[in-house]
C-alpha cells in the first residue's frame, strides 16, 4: 500500500536515433490513476488521479495520442484492453509510455476493482507481454506505486519487454524498490515520485543547462530529491536497455 524552478515549455523528443524516418514519430501514452477503490477494505488514496493528469500533460503534444483512465474507469480489464488497443497503433518509428499511480503489490498494480474481481490486478506479466507484442522502438513504463520495483525479477532481461533489436530503447522508471512503499503527502498535489518526475522533465534536471533532459539526468534528479525528502525510505529504480543519454524532453531557455 502507498502510505515548484520556473515553469518552462518543453517538447518531448524521445528520440530513438538521429536518422531520418518515413513519417513523424508519434508517442502513444496511457496514464492510469486509481485513488478510489471499489472494495472498502482498501484504503483510498488522494493523489493518483492528479498524478495521471500530470504525466499525461507532460507527455502530451502534437505528435502524441494520450489516454487517461481514472478511478472507476480504471478496472483491470479496461487497463489491459486500452493498453493493447493504443499500443498496437505504434509502428517501428514510434514510442509508447505506460504510467500507473495507485496501490501496488509485489505481483502487480491494483486496478479499481482489485479484491472484487479476480481480474482486478494488472499483473507485471500482463504488462510485459503487451509491451513485448508492441512494435514501437521506444518503450517506457513508469509507476508511482508501492513495491513497483518488483516488476523486474532476477530472471528478467530487457528482452522480456522487447526483443533486443538494434536501436531499441526500453526503460522502466519506478517509484520504489521491490520491498518499499511509495509515499504521498497531504500538502502536495502529486505523490512524491510524480512531483519530482514532473519537476525534472520541466527543466529542473537539466544540470548542464543544454536544454535537454536525458535519462541519467532524470534518474539523478528524482532519486536525490526522494532521498532528501524521505530520508532514505523510498528509492526510485531505473532499469532496462537504453542509452543513458536518451533525450526525454527539451526545455526552452529562461
PDB file of N, CA and C in Angstrom, residues 48-149:
ATOM      1  N   UNK A  48      -3.369   9.795  -6.877  1.00  0.00           N
ATOM      2  CA  UNK A  48      -3.184   9.112  -8.161  1.00  0.00           C
ATOM      3  C   UNK A  48      -3.884   9.744  -9.357  1.00  0.00           C
ATOM      4  N   UNK A  49      -5.110  10.244  -9.191  1.00  0.00           N
ATOM      5  CA  UNK A  49      -5.780  10.827 -10.357  1.00  0.00           C
ATOM      6  C   UNK A  49      -5.055  12.092 -10.811  1.00  0.00           C
ATOM      7  N   UNK A  50      -4.560  12.884  -9.863  1.00  0.00           N
ATOM      8  CA  UNK A  50      -3.749  14.055 -10.214  1.00  0.00           C
ATOM      9  C   UNK A  50      -2.442  13.622 -10.867  1.00  0.00           C
ATOM     10  N   UNK A  51      -1.857  12.534 -10.370  1.00  0.00           N
ATOM     11  CA  UNK A  51      -0.623  12.011 -10.970  1.00  0.00           C
ATOM     12  C   UNK A  51      -0.837  11.672 -12.438  1.00  0.00           C
ATOM     13  N   UNK A  52      -1.928  10.974 -12.712  1.00  0.00           N
ATOM     14  CA  UNK A  52      -2.216  10.570 -14.090  1.00  0.00           C
ATOM     15  C   UNK A  52      -2.395  11.783 -14.989  1.00  0.00           C
ATOM     16  N   UNK A  53      -3.119  12.796 -14.512  1.00  0.00           N
ATOM     17  CA  UNK A  53      -3.319  14.014 -15.301  1.00  0.00           C
ATOM     18  C   UNK A  53      -1.995  14.750 -15.526  1.00  0.00           C
ATOM     19  N   UNK A  54      -1.172  14.794 -14.509  1.00  0.00           N
ATOM     20  CA  UNK A  54       0.119  15.492 -14.613  1.00  0.00           C
ATOM     21  C   UNK A  54       1.015  14.840 -15.657  1.00  0.00           C
ATOM     22  N   UNK A  55       1.134  13.529 -15.604  1.00  0.00           N
ATOM     23  CA  UNK A  55       2.007  12.830 -16.546  1.00  0.00           C
ATOM     24  C   UNK A  55       1.448  12.890 -17.956  1.00  0.00           C
ATOM     25  N   UNK A  56       0.127  12.812 -18.096  1.00  0.00           N
ATOM     26  CA  UNK A  56      -0.482  12.943 -19.421  1.00  0.00           C
ATOM     27  C   UNK A  56      -0.170  14.303 -20.029  1.00  0.00           C
ATOM     28  N   UNK A  57      -0.209  15.362 -19.203  1.00  0.00           N
ATOM     29  CA  UNK A  57       0.119  16.698 -19.695  1.00  0.00           C
ATOM     30  C   UNK A  57       1.597  16.809 -20.069  1.00  0.00           C
ATOM     31  N   UNK A  58       2.465  16.155 -19.313  1.00  0.00           N
ATOM     32  CA  UNK A  58       3.890  16.190 -19.593  1.00  0.00           C
ATOM     33  C   UNK A  58       4.222  15.584 -20.952  1.00  0.00           C
ATOM     34  N   UNK A  59       3.604  14.459 -21.242  1.00  0.00           N
ATOM     35  CA  UNK A  59       3.958  13.721 -22.451  1.00  0.00           C
ATOM     36  C   UNK A  59       3.017  13.971 -23.615  1.00  0.00           C
ATOM     37  N   UNK A  60       1.974  14.769 -23.402  1.00  0.00           N
ATOM     38  CA  UNK A  60       1.064  15.096 -24.492  1.00  0.00           C
ATOM     39  C   UNK A  60       1.695  16.101 -25.435  1.00  0.00           C
ATOM     40  N   UNK A  61       1.109  16.250 -26.596  1.00  0.00           N
ATOM     41  CA  UNK A  61       1.629  17.187 -27.592  1.00  0.00           C
ATOM     42  C   UNK A  61       1.054  16.894 -28.948  1.00  0.00           C
ATOM     43  N   UNK A  62       1.552  17.629 -29.948  1.00  0.00           N
ATOM     44  CA  UNK A  62       1.020  17.487 -31.304  1.00  0.00           C
ATOM     45  C   UNK A  62       1.227  16.090 -31.866  1.00  0.00           C
ATOM     46  N   UNK A  63       2.301  15.444 -31.476  1.00  0.00           N
ATOM     47  CA  UNK A  63       2.610  14.123 -32.016  1.00  0.00           C
ATOM     48  C   UNK A  63       2.384  13.027 -30.993  1.00  0.00           C
ATOM     49  N   UNK A  64       1.469  13.255 -30.059  1.00  0.00           N
ATOM     50  CA  UNK A  64       1.155  12.260 -29.037  1.00  0.00           C
ATOM     51  C   UNK A  64      -0.332  11.952 -29.031  1.00  0.00           C
ATOM     52  N   UNK A  65      -0.636  10.708 -28.817  1.00  0.00           N
ATOM     53  CA  UNK A  65      -2.014  10.288 -28.570  1.00  0.00           C
ATOM     54  C   UNK A  65      -2.066   9.801 -27.132  1.00  0.00           C
ATOM     55  N   UNK A  66      -2.829  10.502 -26.303  1.00  0.00           N
ATOM     56  CA  UNK A  66      -2.808  10.262 -24.872  1.00  0.00           C
ATOM     57  C   UNK A  66      -4.187   9.853 -24.365  1.00  0.00           C
ATOM     58  N   UNK A  67      -4.214   8.845 -23.507  1.00  0.00           N
ATOM     59  CA  UNK A  67      -5.456   8.395 -22.890  1.00  0.00           C
ATOM     60  C   UNK A  67      -5.240   8.314 -21.385  1.00  0.00           C
ATOM     61  N   UNK A  68      -6.214   8.825 -20.627  1.00  0.00           N
ATOM     62  CA  UNK A  68      -6.152   8.774 -19.174  1.00  0.00           C
ATOM     63  C   UNK A  68      -7.329   7.955 -18.649  1.00  0.00           C
ATOM     64  N   UNK A  69      -7.028   6.972 -17.815  1.00  0.00           N
ATOM     65  CA  UNK A  69      -8.048   6.169 -17.139  1.00  0.00           C
ATOM     66  C   UNK A  69      -7.955   6.425 -15.645  1.00  0.00           C
ATOM     67  N   UNK A  70      -9.093   6.801 -15.029  1.00  0.00           N
ATOM     68  CA  UNK A  70      -9.059   7.141 -13.615  1.00  0.00           C
ATOM     69  C   UNK A  70     -10.185   6.456 -12.851  1.00  0.00           C
ATOM     70  N   UNK A  71      -9.859   6.048 -11.643  1.00  0.00           N
ATOM     71  CA  UNK A  71     -10.806   5.515 -10.679  1.00  0.00           C
ATOM     72  C   UNK A  71     -11.723   4.441 -11.274  1.00  0.00           C
ATOM     73  N   UNK A  72     -13.030   4.620 -11.279  1.00  0.00           N
ATOM     74  CA  UNK A  72     -13.940   3.543 -11.648  1.00  0.00           C
ATOM     75  C   UNK A  72     -13.768   3.077 -13.086  1.00  0.00           C
ATOM     76  N   UNK A  73     -13.216   3.926 -13.943  1.00  0.00           N
ATOM     77  CA  UNK A  73     -12.985   3.534 -15.337  1.00  0.00           C
ATOM     78  C   UNK A  73     -11.748   2.644 -15.438  1.00  0.00           C
ATOM     79  N   UNK A  74     -10.884   2.741 -14.451  1.00  0.00           N
ATOM     80  CA  UNK A  74      -9.608   2.032 -14.500  1.00  0.00           C
ATOM     81  C   UNK A  74      -9.713   0.648 -13.867  1.00  0.00           C
ATOM     82  N   UNK A  75     -10.603  -0.179 -14.424  1.00  0.00           N
ATOM     83  CA  UNK A  75     -10.666  -1.569 -13.988  1.00  0.00           C
ATOM     84  C   UNK A  75      -9.528  -2.349 -14.631  1.00  0.00           C
ATOM     85  N   UNK A  76      -9.282  -3.529 -14.105  1.00  0.00           N
ATOM     86  CA  UNK A  76      -8.214  -4.339 -14.669  1.00  0.00           C
ATOM     87  C   UNK A  76      -8.430  -4.634 -16.136  1.00  0.00           C
ATOM     88  N   UNK A  77      -9.645  -5.013 -16.484  1.00  0.00           N
ATOM     89  CA  UNK A  77      -9.935  -5.330 -17.887  1.00  0.00           C
ATOM     90  C   UNK A  77      -9.768  -4.113 -18.786  1.00  0.00           C
ATOM     91  N   UNK A  78     -10.246  -2.957 -18.322  1.00  0.00           N
ATOM     92  CA  UNK A  78     -10.126  -1.746 -19.131  1.00  0.00           C
ATOM     93  C   UNK A  78      -8.670  -1.347 -19.343  1.00  0.00           C
ATOM     94  N   UNK A  79      -7.867  -1.459 -18.319  1.00  0.00           N
ATOM     95  CA  UNK A  79      -6.456  -1.093 -18.445  1.00  0.00           C
ATOM     96  C   UNK A  79      -5.764  -1.980 -19.466  1.00  0.00           C
ATOM     97  N   UNK A  80      -5.964  -3.288 -19.351  1.00  0.00           N
ATOM     98  CA  UNK A  80      -5.330  -4.207 -20.307  1.00  0.00           C
ATOM     99  C   UNK A  80      -5.851  -3.990 -21.719  1.00  0.00           C
ATOM    100  N   UNK A  81      -7.160  -3.800 -21.843  1.00  0.00           N
ATOM    101  CA  UNK A  81      -7.765  -3.602 -23.169  1.00  0.00           C
ATOM    102  C   UNK A  81      -7.216  -2.344 -23.842  1.00  0.00           C
ATOM    103  N   UNK A  82      -7.159  -1.249 -23.092  1.00  0.00           N
ATOM    104  CA  UNK A  82      -6.711   0.008 -23.680  1.00  0.00           C
ATOM    105  C   UNK A  82      -5.214   0.001 -23.955  1.00  0.00           C
ATOM    106  N   UNK A  83      -4.446  -0.702 -23.154  1.00  0.00           N
ATOM    107  CA  UNK A  83      -3.026  -0.847 -23.465  1.00  0.00           C
ATOM    108  C   UNK A  83      -2.840  -1.539 -24.805  1.00  0.00           C
ATOM    109  N   UNK A  84      -3.536  -2.650 -24.989  1.00  0.00           N
ATOM    110  CA  UNK A  84      -3.413  -3.391 -26.252  1.00  0.00           C
ATOM    111  C   UNK A  84      -3.872  -2.545 -27.428  1.00  0.00           C
ATOM    112  N   UNK A  85      -5.029  -1.883 -27.280  1.00  0.00           N
ATOM    113  CA  UNK A  85      -5.590  -1.100 -28.375  1.00  0.00           C
ATOM    114  C   UNK A  85      -4.678   0.065 -28.748  1.00  0.00           C
ATOM    115  N   UNK A  86      -4.251   0.833 -27.749  1.00  0.00           N
ATOM    116  CA  UNK A  86      -3.456   2.032 -28.015  1.00  0.00           C
ATOM    117  C   UNK A  86      -2.063   1.686 -28.522  1.00  0.00           C
ATOM    118  N   UNK A  87      -1.418   0.749 -27.862  1.00  0.00           N
ATOM    119  CA  UNK A  87      -0.036   0.444 -28.224  1.00  0.00           C
ATOM    120  C   UNK A  87       0.076  -0.349 -29.519  1.00  0.00           C
ATOM    121  N   UNK A  88      -1.016  -1.003 -29.927  1.00  0.00           N
ATOM    122  CA  UNK A  88      -0.990  -1.713 -31.204  1.00  0.00           C
ATOM    123  C   UNK A  88      -0.904  -0.752 -32.380  1.00  0.00           C
ATOM    124  N   UNK A  89      -1.190   0.532 -32.173  1.00  0.00           N
ATOM    125  CA  UNK A  89      -1.103   1.534 -33.234  1.00  0.00           C
ATOM    126  C   UNK A  89       0.344   1.914 -33.542  1.00  0.00           C
ATOM    127  N   UNK A  90       1.234   1.661 -32.601  1.00  0.00           N
ATOM    128  CA  UNK A  90       2.613   2.112 -32.743  1.00  0.00           C
ATOM    129  C   UNK A  90       3.344   1.335 -33.823  1.00  0.00           C
ATOM    130  N   UNK A  91       4.099   2.060 -34.635  1.00  0.00           N
ATOM    131  CA  UNK A  91       4.962   1.445 -35.638  1.00  0.00           C
ATOM    132  C   UNK A  91       6.387   1.387 -35.095  1.00  0.00           C
ATOM    133  N   UNK A  92       7.272   0.860 -35.904  1.00  0.00           N
ATOM    134  CA  UNK A  92       8.668   0.730 -35.511  1.00  0.00           C
ATOM    135  C   UNK A  92       9.332   2.090 -35.284  1.00  0.00           C
ATOM    136  N   UNK A  93       8.704   3.168 -35.757  1.00  0.00           N
ATOM    137  CA  UNK A  93       9.257   4.509 -35.591  1.00  0.00           C
ATOM    138  C   UNK A  93       8.772   5.216 -34.331  1.00  0.00           C
ATOM    139  N   UNK A  94       7.844   4.616 -33.599  1.00  0.00           N
ATOM    140  CA  UNK A  94       7.118   5.316 -32.550  1.00  0.00           C
ATOM    141  C   UNK A  94       7.582   4.946 -31.141  1.00  0.00           C
ATOM    142  N   UNK A  95       6.951   5.610 -30.166  1.00  0.00           N
ATOM    143  CA  UNK A  95       7.219   5.373 -28.760  1.00  0.00           C
ATOM    144  C   UNK A  95       5.913   5.082 -28.026  1.00  0.00           C
ATOM    145  N   UNK A  96       5.997   4.282 -26.975  1.00  0.00           N
ATOM    146  CA  UNK A  96       4.841   4.043 -26.116  1.00  0.00           C
ATOM    147  C   UNK A  96       5.245   4.268 -24.665  1.00  0.00           C
ATOM    148  N   UNK A  97       4.319   4.817 -23.888  1.00  0.00           N
ATOM    149  CA  UNK A  97       4.553   5.069 -22.464  1.00  0.00           C
ATOM    150  C   UNK A  97       3.347   4.587 -21.678  1.00  0.00           C
ATOM    151  N   UNK A  98       3.603   3.808 -20.646  1.00  0.00           N
ATOM    152  CA  UNK A  98       2.558   3.406 -19.706  1.00  0.00           C
ATOM    153  C   UNK A  98       2.912   3.951 -18.339  1.00  0.00           C
ATOM    154  N   UNK A  99       1.982   4.701 -17.737  1.00  0.00           N
ATOM    155  CA  UNK A  99       2.174   5.239 -16.395  1.00  0.00           C
ATOM    156  C   UNK A  99       1.042   4.775 -15.500  1.00  0.00           C
ATOM    157  N   UNK A 100       1.402   4.323 -14.293  1.00  0.00           N
ATOM    158  CA  UNK A 100       0.395   3.920 -13.311  1.00  0.00           C
ATOM    159  C   UNK A 100       0.684   4.582 -11.979  1.00  0.00           C
ATOM    160  N   UNK A 101      -0.383   5.082 -11.351  1.00  0.00           N
ATOM    161  CA  UNK A 101      -0.300   5.570  -9.982  1.00  0.00           C
ATOM    162  C   UNK A 101      -1.458   4.985  -9.188  1.00  0.00           C
ATOM    163  N   UNK A 102      -1.142   4.422  -8.043  1.00  0.00           N
ATOM    164  CA  UNK A 102      -2.143   3.789  -7.190  1.00  0.00           C
ATOM    165  C   UNK A 102      -1.464   2.790  -6.283  1.00  0.00           C
ATOM    166  N   UNK A 103      -2.267   1.920  -5.707  1.00  0.00           N
ATOM    167  CA  UNK A 103      -1.697   0.880  -4.863  1.00  0.00           C
ATOM    168  C   UNK A 103      -0.968  -0.154  -5.713  1.00  0.00           C
ATOM    169  N   UNK A 104       0.084  -0.696  -5.142  1.00  0.00           N
ATOM    170  CA  UNK A 104       0.812  -1.768  -5.788  1.00  0.00           C
ATOM    171  C   UNK A 104       1.043  -2.907  -4.824  1.00  0.00           C
ATOM    172  N   UNK A 105       1.155  -4.095  -5.366  1.00  0.00           N
ATOM    173  CA  UNK A 105       1.529  -5.275  -4.599  1.00  0.00           C
ATOM    174  C   UNK A 105       2.737  -5.902  -5.288  1.00  0.00           C
ATOM    175  N   UNK A 106       3.285  -6.927  -4.687  1.00  0.00           N
ATOM    176  CA  UNK A 106       4.532  -7.478  -5.215  1.00  0.00           C
ATOM    177  C   UNK A 106       4.384  -8.073  -6.606  1.00  0.00           C
ATOM    178  N   UNK A 107       3.168  -8.422  -7.012  1.00  0.00           N
ATOM    179  CA  UNK A 107       2.957  -9.071  -8.308  1.00  0.00           C
ATOM    180  C   UNK A 107       2.374  -8.163  -9.375  1.00  0.00           C
ATOM    181  N   UNK A 108       1.986  -6.932  -8.993  1.00  0.00           N
ATOM    182  CA  UNK A 108       1.401  -6.055  -9.994  1.00  0.00           C
ATOM    183  C   UNK A 108       0.765  -4.815  -9.401  1.00  0.00           C
ATOM    184  N   UNK A 109      -0.059  -4.149 -10.219  1.00  0.00           N
ATOM    185  CA  UNK A 109      -0.734  -2.926  -9.816  1.00  0.00           C
ATOM    186  C   UNK A 109      -2.198  -3.213  -9.508  1.00  0.00           C
ATOM    187  N   UNK A 110      -2.757  -2.445  -8.567  1.00  0.00           N
ATOM    188  CA  UNK A 110      -4.134  -2.662  -8.127  1.00  0.00           C
ATOM    189  C   UNK A 110      -5.080  -1.747  -8.894  1.00  0.00           C
ATOM    190  N   UNK A 111      -5.879  -2.333  -9.770  1.00  0.00           N
ATOM    191  CA  UNK A 111      -6.896  -1.584 -10.502  1.00  0.00           C
ATOM    192  C   UNK A 111      -8.058  -1.244  -9.573  1.00  0.00           C
ATOM    193  N   UNK A 112      -9.029  -0.481 -10.081  1.00  0.00           N
ATOM    194  CA  UNK A 112     -10.171  -0.050  -9.272  1.00  0.00           C
ATOM    195  C   UNK A 112     -10.910  -1.229  -8.649  1.00  0.00           C
ATOM    196  N   UNK A 113     -11.010  -2.326  -9.359  1.00  0.00           N
ATOM    197  CA  UNK A 113     -11.781  -3.474  -8.884  1.00  0.00           C
ATOM    198  C   UNK A 113     -10.911  -4.527  -8.207  1.00  0.00           C
ATOM    199  N   UNK A 114      -9.751  -4.152  -7.747  1.00  0.00           N
ATOM    200  CA  UNK A 114      -8.897  -5.086  -7.007  1.00  0.00           C
ATOM    201  C   UNK A 114      -9.643  -5.591  -5.766  1.00  0.00           C
ATOM    202  N   UNK A 115      -9.516  -6.871  -5.479  1.00  0.00           N
ATOM    203  CA  UNK A 115     -10.222  -7.600  -4.410  1.00  0.00           C
ATOM    204  C   UNK A 115     -11.638  -7.996  -4.826  1.00  0.00           C
ATOM    205  N   UNK A 116     -12.295  -7.187  -5.653  1.00  0.00           N
ATOM    206  CA  UNK A 116     -13.674  -7.501  -6.026  1.00  0.00           C
ATOM    207  C   UNK A 116     -13.751  -8.389  -7.247  1.00  0.00           C
ATOM    208  N   UNK A 117     -12.664  -8.514  -7.973  1.00  0.00           N
ATOM    209  CA  UNK A 117     -12.636  -9.324  -9.186  1.00  0.00           C
ATOM    210  C   UNK A 117     -11.274  -9.983  -9.298  1.00  0.00           C
ATOM    211  N   UNK A 118     -11.277 -11.211  -9.784  1.00  0.00           N
ATOM    212  CA  UNK A 118     -10.001 -11.899  -9.986  1.00  0.00           C
ATOM    213  C   UNK A 118      -9.197 -11.228 -11.092  1.00  0.00           C
ATOM    214  N   UNK A 119      -9.854 -10.362 -11.866  1.00  0.00           N
ATOM    215  CA  UNK A 119      -9.182  -9.645 -12.948  1.00  0.00           C
ATOM    216  C   UNK A 119      -8.821  -8.215 -12.543  1.00  0.00           C
ATOM    217  N   UNK A 120      -8.956  -7.916 -11.247  1.00  0.00           N
ATOM    218  CA  UNK A 120      -8.708  -6.568 -10.764  1.00  0.00           C
ATOM    219  C   UNK A 120      -7.246  -6.244 -10.523  1.00  0.00           C
ATOM    220  N   UNK A 121      -6.390  -7.232 -10.705  1.00  0.00           N
ATOM    221  CA  UNK A 121      -4.951  -6.990 -10.612  1.00  0.00           C
ATOM    222  C   UNK A 121      -4.367  -6.917 -12.015  1.00  0.00           C
ATOM    223  N   UNK A 122      -3.551  -5.910 -12.256  1.00  0.00           N
ATOM    224  CA  UNK A 122      -2.825  -5.811 -13.525  1.00  0.00           C
ATOM    225  C   UNK A 122      -1.425  -6.340 -13.243  1.00  0.00           C
ATOM    226  N   UNK A 123      -1.255  -7.621 -13.510  1.00  0.00           N
ATOM    227  CA  UNK A 123      -0.001  -8.268 -13.151  1.00  0.00           C
ATOM    228  C   UNK A 123       1.146  -7.762 -14.021  1.00  0.00           C
ATOM    229  N   UNK A 124       2.339  -7.775 -13.449  1.00  0.00           N
ATOM    230  CA  UNK A 124       3.516  -7.349 -14.203  1.00  0.00           C
ATOM    231  C   UNK A 124       3.685  -8.184 -15.468  1.00  0.00           C
ATOM    232  N   UNK A 125       3.378  -9.464 -15.382  1.00  0.00           N
ATOM    233  CA  UNK A 125       3.487 -10.319 -16.567  1.00  0.00           C
ATOM    234  C   UNK A 125       2.532  -9.883 -17.668  1.00  0.00           C
ATOM    235  N   UNK A 126       1.340  -9.367 -17.295  1.00  0.00           N
ATOM    236  CA  UNK A 126       0.401  -8.836 -18.293  1.00  0.00           C
ATOM    237  C   UNK A 126       1.047  -7.684 -19.059  1.00  0.00           C
ATOM    238  N   UNK A 127       1.649  -6.761 -18.312  1.00  0.00           N
ATOM    239  CA  UNK A 127       2.246  -5.573 -18.911  1.00  0.00           C
ATOM    240  C   UNK A 127       3.424  -5.955 -19.801  1.00  0.00           C
ATOM    241  N   UNK A 128       4.266  -6.850 -19.316  1.00  0.00           N
ATOM    242  CA  UNK A 128       5.431  -7.278 -20.094  1.00  0.00           C
ATOM    243  C   UNK A 128       5.012  -7.911 -21.415  1.00  0.00           C
ATOM    244  N   UNK A 129       3.970  -8.715 -21.380  1.00  0.00           N
ATOM    245  CA  UNK A 129       3.527  -9.384 -22.603  1.00  0.00           C
ATOM    246  C   UNK A 129       2.986  -8.380 -23.611  1.00  0.00           C
ATOM    247  N   UNK A 130       2.202  -7.410 -23.151  1.00  0.00           N
ATOM    248  CA  UNK A 130       1.666  -6.390 -24.048  1.00  0.00           C
ATOM    249  C   UNK A 130       2.800  -5.562 -24.652  1.00  0.00           C
ATOM    250  N   UNK A 131       3.780  -5.213 -23.853  1.00  0.00           N
ATOM    251  CA  UNK A 131       4.919  -4.449 -24.353  1.00  0.00           C
ATOM    252  C   UNK A 131       5.731  -5.259 -25.357  1.00  0.00           C
ATOM    253  N   UNK A 132       5.884  -6.523 -25.097  1.00  0.00           N
ATOM    254  CA  UNK A 132       6.670  -7.362 -25.987  1.00  0.00           C
ATOM    255  C   UNK A 132       6.016  -7.504 -27.353  1.00  0.00           C
ATOM    256  N   UNK A 133       4.697  -7.482 -27.406  1.00  0.00           N
ATOM    257  CA  UNK A 133       3.969  -7.609 -28.668  1.00  0.00           C
ATOM    258  C   UNK A 133       3.927  -6.298 -29.447  1.00  0.00           C
ATOM    259  N   UNK A 134       4.229  -5.199 -28.789  1.00  0.00           N
ATOM    260  CA  UNK A 134       4.178  -3.882 -29.419  1.00  0.00           C
ATOM    261  C   UNK A 134       5.376  -3.700 -30.351  1.00  0.00           C
ATOM    262  N   UNK A 135       5.197  -2.959 -31.446  1.00  0.00           N
ATOM    263  CA  UNK A 135       6.248  -2.760 -32.440  1.00  0.00           C
ATOM    264  C   UNK A 135       7.134  -1.550 -32.159  1.00  0.00           C
ATOM    265  N   UNK A 136       6.755  -0.712 -31.212  1.00  0.00           N
ATOM    266  CA  UNK A 136       7.462   0.552 -31.001  1.00  0.00           C
ATOM    267  C   UNK A 136       8.929   0.351 -30.641  1.00  0.00           C
ATOM    268  N   UNK A 137       9.763   1.245 -31.118  1.00  0.00           N
ATOM    269  CA  UNK A 137      11.176   1.217 -30.763  1.00  0.00           C
ATOM    270  C   UNK A 137      11.409   1.724 -29.350  1.00  0.00           C
ATOM    271  N   UNK A 138      10.693   2.758 -28.950  1.00  0.00           N
ATOM    272  CA  UNK A 138      10.861   3.322 -27.619  1.00  0.00           C
ATOM    273  C   UNK A 138       9.726   2.899 -26.709  1.00  0.00           C
ATOM    274  N   UNK A 139      10.072   2.281 -25.567  1.00  0.00           N
ATOM    275  CA  UNK A 139       9.049   1.769 -24.657  1.00  0.00           C
ATOM    276  C   UNK A 139       9.410   2.160 -23.234  1.00  0.00           C
ATOM    277  N   UNK A 140       8.471   2.805 -22.561  1.00  0.00           N
ATOM    278  CA  UNK A 140       8.717   3.265 -21.197  1.00  0.00           C
ATOM    279  C   UNK A 140       7.571   2.841 -20.290  1.00  0.00           C
ATOM    280  N   UNK A 141       7.920   2.303 -19.139  1.00  0.00           N
ATOM    281  CA  UNK A 141       6.967   2.044 -18.071  1.00  0.00           C
ATOM    282  C   UNK A 141       7.377   2.914 -16.887  1.00  0.00           C
ATOM    283  N   UNK A 142       6.437   3.694 -16.374  1.00  0.00           N
ATOM    284  CA  UNK A 142       6.667   4.485 -15.172  1.00  0.00           C
ATOM    285  C   UNK A 142       5.550   4.185 -14.180  1.00  0.00           C
ATOM    286  N   UNK A 143       5.896   4.150 -12.895  1.00  0.00           N
ATOM    287  CA  UNK A 143       4.883   3.842 -11.897  1.00  0.00           C
ATOM    288  C   UNK A 143       5.183   4.561 -10.596  1.00  0.00           C
ATOM    289  N   UNK A 144       4.133   5.088  -9.997  1.00  0.00           N
ATOM    290  CA  UNK A 144       4.193   5.654  -8.649  1.00  0.00           C
ATOM    291  C   UNK A 144       3.320   4.765  -7.783  1.00  0.00           C
ATOM    292  N   UNK A 145       3.902   3.662  -7.343  1.00  0.00           N
ATOM    293  CA  UNK A 145       3.153   2.645  -6.602  1.00  0.00           C
ATOM    294  C   UNK A 145       4.096   1.873  -5.693  1.00  0.00           C
ATOM    295  N   UNK A 146       3.585   1.390  -4.593  1.00  0.00           N
ATOM    296  CA  UNK A 146       4.391   0.590  -3.678  1.00  0.00           C
ATOM    297  C   UNK A 146       4.914  -0.662  -4.365  1.00  0.00           C
ATOM    298  N   UNK A 147       6.112  -1.050  -3.999  1.00  0.00           N
ATOM    299  CA  UNK A 147       6.732  -2.301  -4.443  1.00  0.00           C
ATOM    300  C   UNK A 147       6.911  -2.389  -5.960  1.00  0.00           C
ATOM    301  N   UNK A 148       6.813  -1.247  -6.656  1.00  0.00           N
ATOM    302  CA  UNK A 148       6.842  -1.280  -8.121  1.00  0.00           C
ATOM    303  C   UNK A 148       8.158  -1.800  -8.666  1.00  0.00           C
ATOM    304  N   UNK A 149       9.229  -1.706  -7.880  1.00  0.00           N
ATOM    305  CA  UNK A 149      10.497  -2.255  -8.315  1.00  0.00           C
ATOM    306  C   UNK A 149      10.463  -3.746  -8.532  1.00  0.00           C
TER     307      UNK A 149
END
